[in-house]
Amino acid sequence: MKHTTNYINTFIEIAEDCPVSRAETPPEKKIKTLALLQYEQIAKNPYQYTSDDVVFECYAIKNDISEHQKKEAEIQFFSKGQPCLRSSPLAKRYGFGIHHNAEGKVAVFPVESKEYQNFLNDPAIKKVKAMRSKKI
């Protein structure tokens, strides 16, 4: 059975304990962090990839999975549940909301943006909070 991280017509709000009030681009480091990999893939390609695409591609990059190994690795990867983008550092730490459109494709929006507020006020879009970084 294939598990999925995809949402449809859903907006992931920043976490209640997100430390920023304005979105920050994840910093460049010698080895790219998960946050930067996700940011680059989503921000540079809005509404081109599903959550599953982003989650697996970042896993493949972090684990040096070659192109010819990807198909089998993806089947193995999704054979068990994986964390969805509610656990993404973009929404937990860096102040980006993540919108999933009707096709399940994703884009990011800074918390201070008009688009972010529009998603919050749109009754047709389901809202979920990003996971907290700290337990209550």
PDB file of C-alpha atoms in Angstrom:
ATOM      1  CA  MET A   1       0.000   0.000   0.000  1.00  0.00           C
ATOM      2  CA  LYS A   2       1.356   3.408  -0.955  1.00  0.00           C
ATOM      3  CA  HIS A   3       1.153   6.072   1.716  1.00  0.00           C
ATOM      4  CA  THR A   4       0.899   9.734   0.734  1.00  0.00           C
ATOM      5  CA  THR A   5       1.689  13.148   2.195  1.00  0.00           C
ATOM      6  CA  ASN A   6      -0.499  15.011  -0.308  1.00  0.00           C
ATOM      7  CA  TYR A   7      -3.329  17.374   0.593  1.00  0.00           C
ATOM      8  CA  ILE A   8      -5.959  18.889  -1.719  1.00  0.00           C
ATOM      9  CA  ASN A   9      -7.232  22.498  -1.412  1.00  0.00           C
ATOM     10  CA  THR A  10      -5.449  22.881   1.915  1.00  0.00           C
ATOM     11  CA  PHE A  11      -3.323  25.623   3.449  1.00  0.00           C
ATOM     12  CA  ILE A  12      -0.701  24.766   6.060  1.00  0.00           C
ATOM     13  CA  GLU A  13      -0.388  27.757   8.383  1.00  0.00           C
ATOM     14  CA  ILE A  14       2.838  28.483  10.233  1.00  0.00           C
ATOM     15  CA  ALA A  15       3.242  26.726  13.581  1.00  0.00           C
ATOM     16  CA  GLU A  16       1.902  28.415  16.701  1.00  0.00           C
ATOM     17  CA  ASP A  17       5.447  28.484  18.097  1.00  0.00           C
ATOM     18  CA  CYS A  18       7.130  29.702  14.892  1.00  0.00           C
ATOM     19  CA  PRO A  19       9.868  32.098  16.083  1.00  0.00           C
ATOM     20  CA  VAL A  20       9.538  34.630  13.219  1.00  0.00           C
ATOM     21  CA  SER A  21       6.852  37.172  12.340  1.00  0.00           C
ATOM     22  CA  ARG A  22       8.272  37.679   8.829  1.00  0.00           C
ATOM     23  CA  ALA A  23       9.365  34.807   6.608  1.00  0.00           C
ATOM     24  CA  GLU A  24      13.097  34.119   6.299  1.00  0.00           C
ATOM     25  CA  THR A  25      14.820  32.234   3.507  1.00  0.00           C
ATOM     26  CA  PRO A  26      16.629  29.221   4.987  1.00  0.00           C
ATOM     27  CA  PRO A  27      20.364  29.996   5.165  1.00  0.00           C
ATOM     28  CA  GLU A  28      22.954  28.541   2.790  1.00  0.00           C
ATOM     29  CA  LYS A  29      25.272  26.030   4.425  1.00  0.00           C
ATOM     30  CA  LYS A  30      28.068  23.797   3.176  1.00  0.00           C
ATOM     31  CA  ILE A  31      25.624  20.866   3.067  1.00  0.00           C
ATOM     32  CA  LYS A  32      22.108  21.950   2.140  1.00  0.00           C
ATOM     33  CA  THR A  33      19.560  21.588   4.924  1.00  0.00           C
ATOM     34  CA  LEU A  34      16.143  20.015   4.448  1.00  0.00           C
ATOM     35  CA  ALA A  35      14.618  23.487   4.807  1.00  0.00           C
ATOM     36  CA  LEU A  36      16.744  24.904   1.988  1.00  0.00           C
ATOM     37  CA  LEU A  37      16.128  21.902  -0.279  1.00  0.00           C
ATOM     38  CA  GLN A  38      12.366  22.195   0.225  1.00  0.00           C
ATOM     39  CA  TYR A  39      12.439  25.969  -0.222  1.00  0.00           C
ATOM     40  CA  GLU A  40      14.417  25.770  -3.458  1.00  0.00           C
ATOM     41  CA  GLN A  41      12.177  23.109  -4.939  1.00  0.00           C
ATOM     42  CA  ILE A  42       8.870  24.744  -4.005  1.00  0.00           C
ATOM     43  CA  ALA A  43       9.668  28.477  -4.261  1.00  0.00           C
ATOM     44  CA  LYS A  44      11.415  28.159  -7.626  1.00  0.00           C
ATOM     45  CA  ASN A  45       8.657  25.915  -9.016  1.00  0.00           C
ATOM     46  CA  PRO A  46       5.315  26.990  -7.508  1.00  0.00           C
ATOM     47  CA  TYR A  47       2.463  24.567  -8.142  1.00  0.00           C
ATOM     48  CA  GLN A  48       4.671  22.197 -10.135  1.00  0.00           C
ATOM     49  CA  TYR A  49       5.179  19.475  -7.529  1.00  0.00           C
ATOM     50  CA  THR A  50       3.015  17.610  -5.039  1.00  0.00           C
ATOM     51  CA  SER A  51       4.013  17.176  -1.426  1.00  0.00           C
ATOM     52  CA  ASP A  52       5.013  13.573  -2.219  1.00  0.00           C
ATOM     53  CA  ASP A  53       7.288  14.844  -5.012  1.00  0.00           C
ATOM     54  CA  VAL A  54       8.982  17.357  -2.699  1.00  0.00           C
ATOM     55  CA  VAL A  55       9.336  15.010   0.277  1.00  0.00           C
ATOM     56  CA  PHE A  56      10.809  12.194  -1.810  1.00  0.00           C
ATOM     57  CA  GLU A  57      13.104  14.396  -3.931  1.00  0.00           C
ATOM     58  CA  CYS A  58      14.603  15.954  -0.788  1.00  0.00           C
ATOM     59  CA  TYR A  59      15.073  12.466   0.687  1.00  0.00           C
ATOM     60  CA  ALA A  60      16.738  11.315  -2.559  1.00  0.00           C
ATOM     61  CA  ILE A  61      19.134  14.284  -2.567  1.00  0.00           C
ATOM     62  CA  LYS A  62      20.042  13.880   1.119  1.00  0.00           C
ATOM     63  CA  ASN A  63      20.668  10.148   0.603  1.00  0.00           C
ATOM     64  CA  ASP A  64      22.535  10.382  -2.735  1.00  0.00           C
ATOM     65  CA  ILE A  65      20.017   8.222  -4.580  1.00  0.00           C
ATOM     66  CA  SER A  66      20.902   8.066  -8.272  1.00  0.00           C
ATOM     67  CA  GLU A  67      18.372   8.590 -11.063  1.00  0.00           C
ATOM     68  CA  HIS A  68      18.309   4.897 -11.992  1.00  0.00           C
ATOM     69  CA  GLN A  69      17.657   3.923  -8.337  1.00  0.00           C
ATOM     70  CA  LYS A  70      14.862   6.436  -7.756  1.00  0.00           C
ATOM     71  CA  LYS A  71      11.834   4.424  -8.877  1.00  0.00           C
ATOM     72  CA  GLU A  72      12.585   1.491  -6.581  1.00  0.00           C
ATOM     73  CA  ALA A  73      13.645   3.822  -3.753  1.00  0.00           C
ATOM     74  CA  GLU A  74      10.383   5.770  -4.072  1.00  0.00           C
ATOM     75  CA  ILE A  75       8.295   2.590  -3.832  1.00  0.00           C
ATOM     76  CA  GLN A  76      10.234   1.575  -0.717  1.00  0.00           C
ATOM     77  CA  PHE A  77      10.051   5.098   0.750  1.00  0.00           C
ATOM     78  CA  PHE A  78       6.257   5.343   0.455  1.00  0.00           C
ATOM     79  CA  SER A  79       5.634   1.761   1.586  1.00  0.00           C
ATOM     80  CA  LYS A  80       5.375   3.248   5.085  1.00  0.00           C
ATOM     81  CA  GLY A  81       4.019   6.563   6.322  1.00  0.00           C
ATOM     82  CA  GLN A  82       6.213   9.650   5.932  1.00  0.00           C
ATOM     83  CA  PRO A  83       6.000  13.069   7.615  1.00  0.00           C
ATOM     84  CA  CYS A  84       3.936  15.519   5.566  1.00  0.00           C
ATOM     85  CA  LEU A  85       4.776  19.176   4.972  1.00  0.00           C
ATOM     86  CA  ARG A  86       3.065  20.087   8.277  1.00  0.00           C
ATOM     87  CA  SER A  87       6.405  19.036   9.780  1.00  0.00           C
ATOM     88  CA  SER A  88       8.424  21.113   7.297  1.00  0.00           C
ATOM     89  CA  PRO A  89      10.875  23.600   8.791  1.00  0.00           C
ATOM     90  CA  LEU A  90       9.504  26.126   6.280  1.00  0.00           C
ATOM     91  CA  ALA A  91       6.233  26.291   8.241  1.00  0.00           C
ATOM     92  CA  LYS A  92       7.671  25.468  11.678  1.00  0.00           C
ATOM     93  CA  ARG A  93      10.723  27.744  11.756  1.00  0.00           C
ATOM     94  CA  TYR A  94      10.987  30.006   8.682  1.00  0.00           C
ATOM     95  CA  GLY A  95       7.513  31.586   8.460  1.00  0.00           C
ATOM     96  CA  PHE A  96       6.127  30.160   5.212  1.00  0.00           C
ATOM     97  CA  GLY A  97       2.590  28.907   4.725  1.00  0.00           C
ATOM     98  CA  ILE A  98       2.249  26.043   2.251  1.00  0.00           C
ATOM     99  CA  HIS A  99      -0.735  25.923  -0.102  1.00  0.00           C
ATOM    100  CA  HIS A 100      -1.875  22.705  -1.800  1.00  0.00           C
ATOM    101  CA  ASN A 101      -4.110  23.452  -4.801  1.00  0.00           C
ATOM    102  CA  ALA A 102      -6.943  21.350  -6.292  1.00  0.00           C
ATOM    103  CA  GLU A 103      -4.351  19.099  -7.972  1.00  0.00           C
ATOM    104  CA  GLY A 104      -2.326  18.724  -4.763  1.00  0.00           C
ATOM    105  CA  LYS A 105       0.526  20.856  -6.152  1.00  0.00           C
ATOM    106  CA  VAL A 106       2.274  23.111  -3.623  1.00  0.00           C
ATOM    107  CA  ALA A 107       3.539  26.686  -3.328  1.00  0.00           C
ATOM    108  CA  VAL A 108       4.915  28.682  -0.378  1.00  0.00           C
ATOM    109  CA  PHE A 109       3.781  32.088   0.854  1.00  0.00           C
ATOM    110  CA  PRO A 110       5.455  34.333   3.458  1.00  0.00           C
ATOM    111  CA  VAL A 111       3.377  34.828   6.605  1.00  0.00           C
ATOM    112  CA  GLU A 112       3.393  38.605   6.072  1.00  0.00           C
ATOM    113  CA  SER A 113       2.093  38.404   2.486  1.00  0.00           C
ATOM    114  CA  LYS A 114      -1.348  39.373   1.252  1.00  0.00           C
ATOM    115  CA  GLU A 115      -1.675  35.913  -0.326  1.00  0.00           C
ATOM    116  CA  TYR A 116      -1.142  34.264   3.074  1.00  0.00           C
ATOM    117  CA  GLN A 117      -3.981  36.332   4.553  1.00  0.00           C
ATOM    118  CA  ASN A 118      -6.197  35.572   1.548  1.00  0.00           C
ATOM    119  CA  PHE A 119      -5.764  31.831   2.130  1.00  0.00           C
ATOM    120  CA  LEU A 120      -6.652  32.252   5.820  1.00  0.00           C
ATOM    121  CA  ASN A 121      -9.838  34.115   4.879  1.00  0.00           C
ATOM    122  CA  ASP A 122     -10.933  31.782   2.070  1.00  0.00           C
ATOM    123  CA  PRO A 123     -13.711  29.476   3.356  1.00  0.00           C
ATOM    124  CA  ALA A 124     -13.215  27.101   0.398  1.00  0.00           C
ATOM    125  CA  ILE A 125      -9.720  26.175   1.594  1.00  0.00           C
ATOM    126  CA  LYS A 126      -9.126  23.818   4.499  1.00  0.00           C
ATOM    127  CA  LYS A 127      -6.642  25.189   7.043  1.00  0.00           C
ATOM    128  CA  VAL A 128      -4.264  23.114   9.154  1.00  0.00           C
ATOM    129  CA  LYS A 129      -1.456  24.308  11.410  1.00  0.00           C
ATOM    130  CA  ALA A 130       2.124  23.235  11.003  1.00  0.00           C
ATOM    131  CA  MET A 131       3.319  21.022  13.817  1.00  0.00           C
ATOM    132  CA  ARG A 132       4.779  22.733  16.844  1.00  0.00           C
ATOM    133  CA  SER A 133       8.515  22.490  17.435  1.00  0.00           C
ATOM    134  CA  LYS A 134       8.098  22.075  21.177  1.00  0.00           C
ATOM    135  CA  LYS A 135       5.639  19.975  23.140  1.00  0.00           C
ATOM    136  CA  ILE A 136       3.204  21.854  25.329  1.00  0.00           C
TER     137      ILE A 136
END
